[in-house]
XYZ file of C-alpha atoms in Angstrom:
75
model
C -0.251 -0.408 -0.310
C 1.986 3.402 -0.406
C -0.538 7.442 0.373
C 0.743 9.861 0.070
C 0.696 11.623 3.674
C 2.230 15.447 2.639
C 2.795 17.636 -0.309
C 5.154 20.338 0.188
C 7.133 22.703 -2.265
C 9.416 20.083 -2.731
C 8.204 16.211 -1.664
C 6.240 14.129 -1.925
C 5.645 12.025 1.642
C 4.411 8.798 1.558
C 3.450 6.260 3.798
C 4.984 2.924 2.378
C 2.693 -0.408 4.315
C 4.322 -4.235 2.890
C 4.482 -7.222 4.972
C 7.490 -9.233 5.289
C 8.050 -13.036 5.692
C 11.894 -12.078 6.158
C 12.010 -8.733 9.644
C 15.437 -8.621 8.449
C 14.612 -7.938 4.711
C 13.252 -4.726 5.665
C 15.780 -1.885 4.277
C 16.549 -3.769 0.611
C 12.852 -4.170 0.958
C 12.166 -0.504 1.417
C 14.639 0.371 -0.460
C 13.286 -1.796 -3.601
C 9.862 -0.462 -3.042
C 11.136 3.522 -3.449
C 12.372 2.981 -5.518
C 9.735 1.216 -7.579
C 7.207 4.244 -6.863
C 10.140 6.738 -7.822
C 9.692 4.775 -12.143
C 6.320 4.943 -12.080
C 5.843 8.779 -10.739
C 8.991 8.848 -13.360
C 7.256 6.868 -16.088
C 3.594 9.040 -14.997
C 5.261 12.359 -16.345
C 4.549 13.495 -12.811
C 8.018 15.397 -11.082
C 8.549 16.671 -7.919
C 9.513 20.228 -8.232
C 12.791 21.597 -6.129
C 12.403 25.039 -5.321
C 15.950 27.164 -7.154
C 16.995 29.606 -5.552
C 19.784 33.096 -7.474
C 22.363 34.660 -5.461
C 23.280 38.260 -7.652
C 26.465 39.546 -6.918
C 27.597 42.820 -7.947
C 30.874 42.082 -10.480
C 33.972 40.471 -9.189
C 33.818 42.721 -6.105
C 31.367 39.974 -4.220
C 34.370 37.782 -5.557
C 36.921 39.676 -4.703
C 36.170 40.482 -0.756
C 35.770 36.866 0.385
C 39.285 35.407 -1.162
C 41.385 38.707 1.249
C 39.427 37.781 3.959
C 41.668 36.207 5.891
C 41.253 31.699 7.259
C 38.853 30.706 9.960
C 40.099 28.738 12.251
C 38.160 25.779 10.546
C 40.682 25.748 7.577
């Protein structure tokens, strides 16, 4: 059974239910059926949109400023 539980801007959350005779196969079967659902959506030309962001820099000055900064203690 596959049920859509929530639709967000960049995801479709689903609940997948299936019964296993061998519980040790849970991870494998979860992956396999997630891929089957993804493939079914692709074959039906259903796309999950992902948000895109654009970053505008003020010319080369922003790039120059970032290259002149001192290295942080994490670097």
